[in-house]
């Protein structure tokens, strides 16, 4: 009996890659022209620690920031996390709304957790290690979020830094008389994310468009034959950690250990009317299982509007 939209806490997984891409571009960690080769794994430089693996065992080859979103290239974002460090990552992601209340007008909401050095010391009594930062780059590790936070962060991206609290209450009725609580244009706002180049927002949004419509987009099958153009980002959140030589096999695991399927998206691409963010608990891959659900919701709303 938990309102999972605002109280459900999950690793946001790869849904955060477009947001992190904007931060990395603005911080100069990568440029629009940065390319890297993905062999299927990444290791902390000059270390003998076990490699951090990509979801595609044989890798994606040569990719840039847009393709790394389209194909959800983990190794590209491991490197971004390593180069940015947890201090800059947490600072930027808090601007997108992670680690705080969204401002929605109900009282049942969790802040979830945007990890910082201070948080780990207070919570675990040990310092932050470099290896802690790497999984944060793909929305794993100590990072948790609610579906509402991911939806709000998606709106910040779409609105190019403008931050608006989500709302449910539109009006109140007293003794049969309707009193509008506030105009839609007067919803609570927060200071915008400023000084980010327009091109950086464009690149992140283009990556999300290609997720749904690109030749190698992770969700292209779910969004084929659309009457409109959409955008999105899938995520697959691990529930437990695998050993270095272990391989994930859902058939051998109890259901409560299966990955969570996440997806956040919006449509139409050039004139967004709706954002849909979902978490399917223990359902498996976000692109395989989450994206088709979002597609059906898009169709239901947009096709219904078209018939009006």
XYZ file of C-alpha atoms in Angstrom:
308
model
C 0.000 0.000 0.000
C 2.839 2.381 -0.866
C 2.402 5.214 -3.354
C 5.316 4.132 -5.486
C 5.219 7.218 -7.720
C 6.480 9.385 -4.865
C 7.614 6.889 -2.215
C 9.044 4.062 -4.305
C 12.855 4.205 -4.180
C 14.832 2.619 -7.005
C 18.209 3.001 -8.706
C 17.405 5.357 -11.607
C 19.742 3.338 -13.851
C 20.434 4.598 -17.361
C 17.482 7.004 -17.405
C 19.923 9.581 -15.994
C 22.384 9.459 -18.900
C 20.866 12.435 -20.797
C 21.019 14.576 -17.647
C 24.596 13.564 -16.945
C 25.478 14.264 -20.578
C 24.368 17.909 -20.222
C 26.446 18.268 -17.060
C 29.517 16.674 -18.632
C 29.281 18.873 -21.717
C 28.874 22.051 -19.675
C 31.768 21.083 -17.397
C 34.018 20.442 -20.395
C 34.526 16.800 -19.416
C 33.440 15.881 -22.947
C 32.742 17.926 -26.063
C 30.211 17.374 -28.860
C 33.108 15.857 -30.828
C 34.490 13.508 -28.166
C 34.589 9.898 -29.336
C 35.639 6.807 -27.428
C 35.964 3.158 -28.265
C 33.880 0.780 -26.190
C 35.305 -2.760 -25.990
C 32.598 -3.893 -23.602
C 34.323 -3.027 -20.341
C 36.042 -0.153 -18.541
C 38.647 -0.159 -15.812
C 39.818 2.599 -13.463
C 43.104 3.870 -14.959
C 46.291 2.478 -13.404
C 44.358 0.089 -11.191
C 44.038 -3.657 -10.910
C 40.429 -3.580 -9.804
C 37.889 -5.688 -11.634
C 36.509 -4.094 -14.785
C 33.156 -2.352 -14.931
C 31.245 -4.039 -17.718
C 28.957 -2.698 -20.415
C 25.507 -4.225 -20.855
C 26.647 -5.308 -24.349
C 29.485 -7.787 -23.694
C 31.317 -7.169 -26.991
C 30.934 -3.394 -26.773
C 29.576 -0.714 -29.080
C 32.739 0.320 -30.882
C 33.372 4.016 -31.547
C 30.711 6.286 -30.032
C 30.163 9.955 -29.219
C 27.888 11.602 -26.664
C 24.720 11.270 -28.777
C 25.309 7.636 -29.721
C 26.203 6.836 -26.123
C 22.673 7.902 -25.166
C 21.042 6.229 -28.173
C 22.754 2.896 -27.489
C 23.033 3.416 -23.706
C 26.790 2.871 -23.672
C 27.803 2.233 -20.075
C 31.558 2.588 -20.575
C 31.187 6.119 -21.985
C 29.423 7.157 -18.786
C 31.841 5.281 -16.528
C 34.541 7.536 -17.976
C 32.370 10.622 -17.515
C 31.781 9.699 -13.873
C 35.499 9.117 -13.341
C 36.397 12.487 -14.914
C 33.652 14.506 -13.177
C 33.939 13.016 -9.705
C 31.124 12.629 -7.207
C 31.174 16.286 -6.078
C 30.324 17.699 -9.490
C 27.938 14.863 -10.322
C 25.915 15.280 -7.132
C 25.845 19.053 -7.475
C 24.519 18.875 -11.034
C 22.017 16.103 -10.416
C 20.616 17.969 -7.408
C 19.892 20.839 -9.809
C 17.849 18.347 -11.848
C 15.907 17.558 -8.663
C 17.478 14.358 -7.394
C 17.970 13.940 -3.646
C 15.154 16.363 -2.805
C 11.379 16.626 -2.763
C 9.857 17.399 -6.155
C 7.447 19.931 -4.645
C 4.357 17.939 -5.606
C 1.333 18.963 -3.554
C 0.941 15.796 -1.479
C 2.681 14.956 1.768
C 3.757 11.415 0.981
C 7.062 11.834 -0.804
C 10.614 10.619 -0.334
C 13.807 12.507 -1.136
C 15.461 9.166 -2.040
C 19.254 9.600 -2.149
C 21.703 11.567 -4.267
C 24.981 10.345 -2.723
C 27.731 12.700 -1.579
C 30.952 12.315 0.393
C 29.301 13.690 3.517
C 26.312 11.372 3.156
C 28.508 8.276 2.978
C 30.581 9.312 5.974
C 27.439 9.998 8.027
C 25.660 6.852 6.861
C 28.482 4.291 6.682
C 31.289 5.931 8.678
C 33.758 5.389 5.839
C 35.101 7.836 3.236
C 34.003 8.038 -0.380
C 36.184 5.927 -2.655
C 36.864 6.477 -6.319
C 35.253 3.151 -7.101
C 32.009 4.391 -5.529
C 31.704 7.056 -8.214
C 31.838 4.819 -11.288
C 28.441 3.045 -10.945
C 26.840 6.406 -10.151
C 27.630 7.277 -13.782
C 24.964 4.797 -14.900
C 22.477 5.536 -12.121
C 23.498 2.672 -9.864
C 25.565 2.379 -6.694
C 24.295 4.507 -3.820
C 22.039 6.606 -6.077
C 18.282 6.111 -5.656
C 15.308 8.048 -7.005
C 11.538 8.025 -7.122
C 9.652 7.793 -10.432
C 8.373 11.331 -9.808
C 11.936 12.647 -9.479
C 12.904 11.047 -12.804
C 9.815 12.566 -14.436
C 10.661 15.995 -13.032
C 14.272 15.717 -14.214
C 12.943 14.826 -17.676
C 10.824 17.983 -17.639
C 13.864 20.066 -16.665
C 15.708 18.673 -19.681
C 12.786 19.292 -22.057
C 12.391 22.840 -20.731
C 16.136 23.474 -21.023
C 16.791 24.175 -17.389
C 13.445 25.580 -16.268
C 12.421 23.782 -13.067
C 8.734 23.527 -12.166
C 7.170 21.476 -9.382
C 4.652 18.836 -10.517
C 1.095 19.310 -9.247
C -2.059 17.267 -8.840
C -4.495 19.824 -7.382
C -6.085 22.061 -9.971
C -9.038 23.479 -8.085
C -11.106 23.096 -4.918
C -14.884 22.956 -4.492
C -16.611 24.474 -1.460
C -20.410 24.329 -1.032
C -20.847 23.628 -4.705
C -18.749 26.597 -5.781
C -15.511 25.977 -7.595
C -12.450 27.887 -6.511
C -9.352 27.543 -8.652
C -6.416 27.064 -6.308
C -3.880 28.554 -8.682
C -3.420 29.139 -12.347
C -1.360 26.579 -14.219
C 1.185 29.279 -15.037
C 1.639 30.076 -11.338
C 2.951 26.711 -10.192
C 5.896 26.840 -7.854
C 9.165 27.277 -9.684
C 12.793 26.984 -8.675
C 15.801 28.943 -9.926
C 16.536 27.678 -13.453
C 19.713 25.967 -14.533
C 21.407 28.799 -16.371
C 24.375 29.331 -18.692
C 24.113 25.897 -20.324
C 24.670 26.186 -24.065
C 21.583 25.483 -26.163
C 23.564 22.994 -28.175
C 24.159 20.853 -25.096
C 20.442 20.571 -24.369
C 19.917 19.754 -28.059
C 22.485 16.952 -28.039
C 20.954 15.246 -24.999
C 17.451 15.531 -26.454
C 18.625 14.241 -29.833
C 20.130 11.232 -28.086
C 16.736 10.538 -26.522
C 14.999 10.874 -29.885
C 17.381 8.314 -31.342
C 16.706 5.943 -28.438
C 13.205 5.592 -29.902
C 13.862 6.156 -33.593
C 17.566 5.620 -34.320
C 18.953 2.635 -36.225
C 20.523 1.319 -33.026
C 18.194 2.930 -30.485
C 17.603 0.679 -27.511
C 13.819 1.209 -27.728
C 13.450 1.416 -31.528
C 11.371 -1.765 -31.781
C 8.798 -0.533 -29.279
C 8.392 2.806 -31.085
C 8.332 1.665 -34.713
C 5.560 2.847 -37.038
C 4.561 5.867 -34.952
C 2.398 8.635 -36.371
C 4.444 11.105 -34.310
C 8.064 11.498 -33.178
C 8.877 10.661 -29.570
C 11.938 10.498 -27.327
C 12.946 8.472 -24.326
C 15.575 6.712 -22.260
C 15.470 3.187 -20.966
C 17.037 1.900 -17.783
C 17.631 -1.517 -16.270
C 18.315 -1.387 -12.544
C 20.194 -4.206 -10.874
C 18.725 -5.339 -7.583
C 21.905 -7.048 -6.382
C 25.588 -7.104 -7.321
C 27.168 -9.803 -9.463
C 30.635 -11.222 -8.876
C 33.407 -10.631 -11.395
C 32.822 -13.881 -13.274
C 29.072 -14.149 -12.679
C 26.544 -13.613 -15.454
C 22.991 -12.411 -14.925
C 20.464 -15.158 -15.659
C 16.913 -14.314 -14.644
C 15.763 -17.918 -14.983
C 18.091 -18.961 -12.170
C 17.026 -16.186 -9.797
C 14.074 -15.626 -7.504
C 11.647 -13.071 -8.921
C 12.474 -10.458 -6.282
C 16.078 -10.472 -7.573
C 15.135 -9.743 -11.181
C 16.152 -6.355 -12.607
C 13.723 -3.434 -12.504
C 12.623 -2.070 -15.890
C 12.622 1.736 -16.164
C 11.709 4.122 -18.942
C 11.187 7.853 -19.151
C 10.031 9.574 -22.311
C 8.046 12.389 -23.864
C 6.047 13.115 -26.990
C 5.642 14.650 -29.464
C 9.323 15.467 -29.759
C 9.048 19.012 -31.158
C 6.017 20.032 -29.092
C 5.892 17.855 -25.961
C 2.419 17.236 -24.581
C 3.220 14.558 -22.032
C 5.993 12.882 -20.086
C 5.677 9.259 -19.028
C 8.035 7.724 -16.475
C 7.567 4.158 -15.319
C 9.273 1.603 -13.115
C 8.219 -2.017 -13.539
C 9.475 -3.859 -10.494
C 11.504 -6.999 -11.249
C 10.312 -6.954 -14.855
C 13.704 -7.128 -16.592
C 15.067 -4.819 -19.295
C 13.794 -1.271 -19.604
C 13.862 -1.190 -23.401
C 12.312 -4.648 -23.766
C 9.614 -4.432 -21.122
C 9.295 -0.781 -20.110
C 9.281 0.913 -23.513
C 6.237 -0.969 -24.920
C 4.145 0.172 -21.942
C 5.175 3.791 -22.489
C 4.387 3.425 -26.203
C 0.846 2.312 -25.390
C 0.376 5.261 -23.033
C 1.667 7.700 -25.669
C -0.711 6.242 -28.258
C -3.663 6.347 -25.878
C -3.220 10.045 -25.104
C -2.005 11.410 -28.429
C -4.257 9.389 -30.704
C -7.222 10.357 -28.534
C -6.321 14.039 -28.887
C -5.954 13.640 -32.631
C -9.537 12.387 -32.917
C -10.978 15.416 -31.129
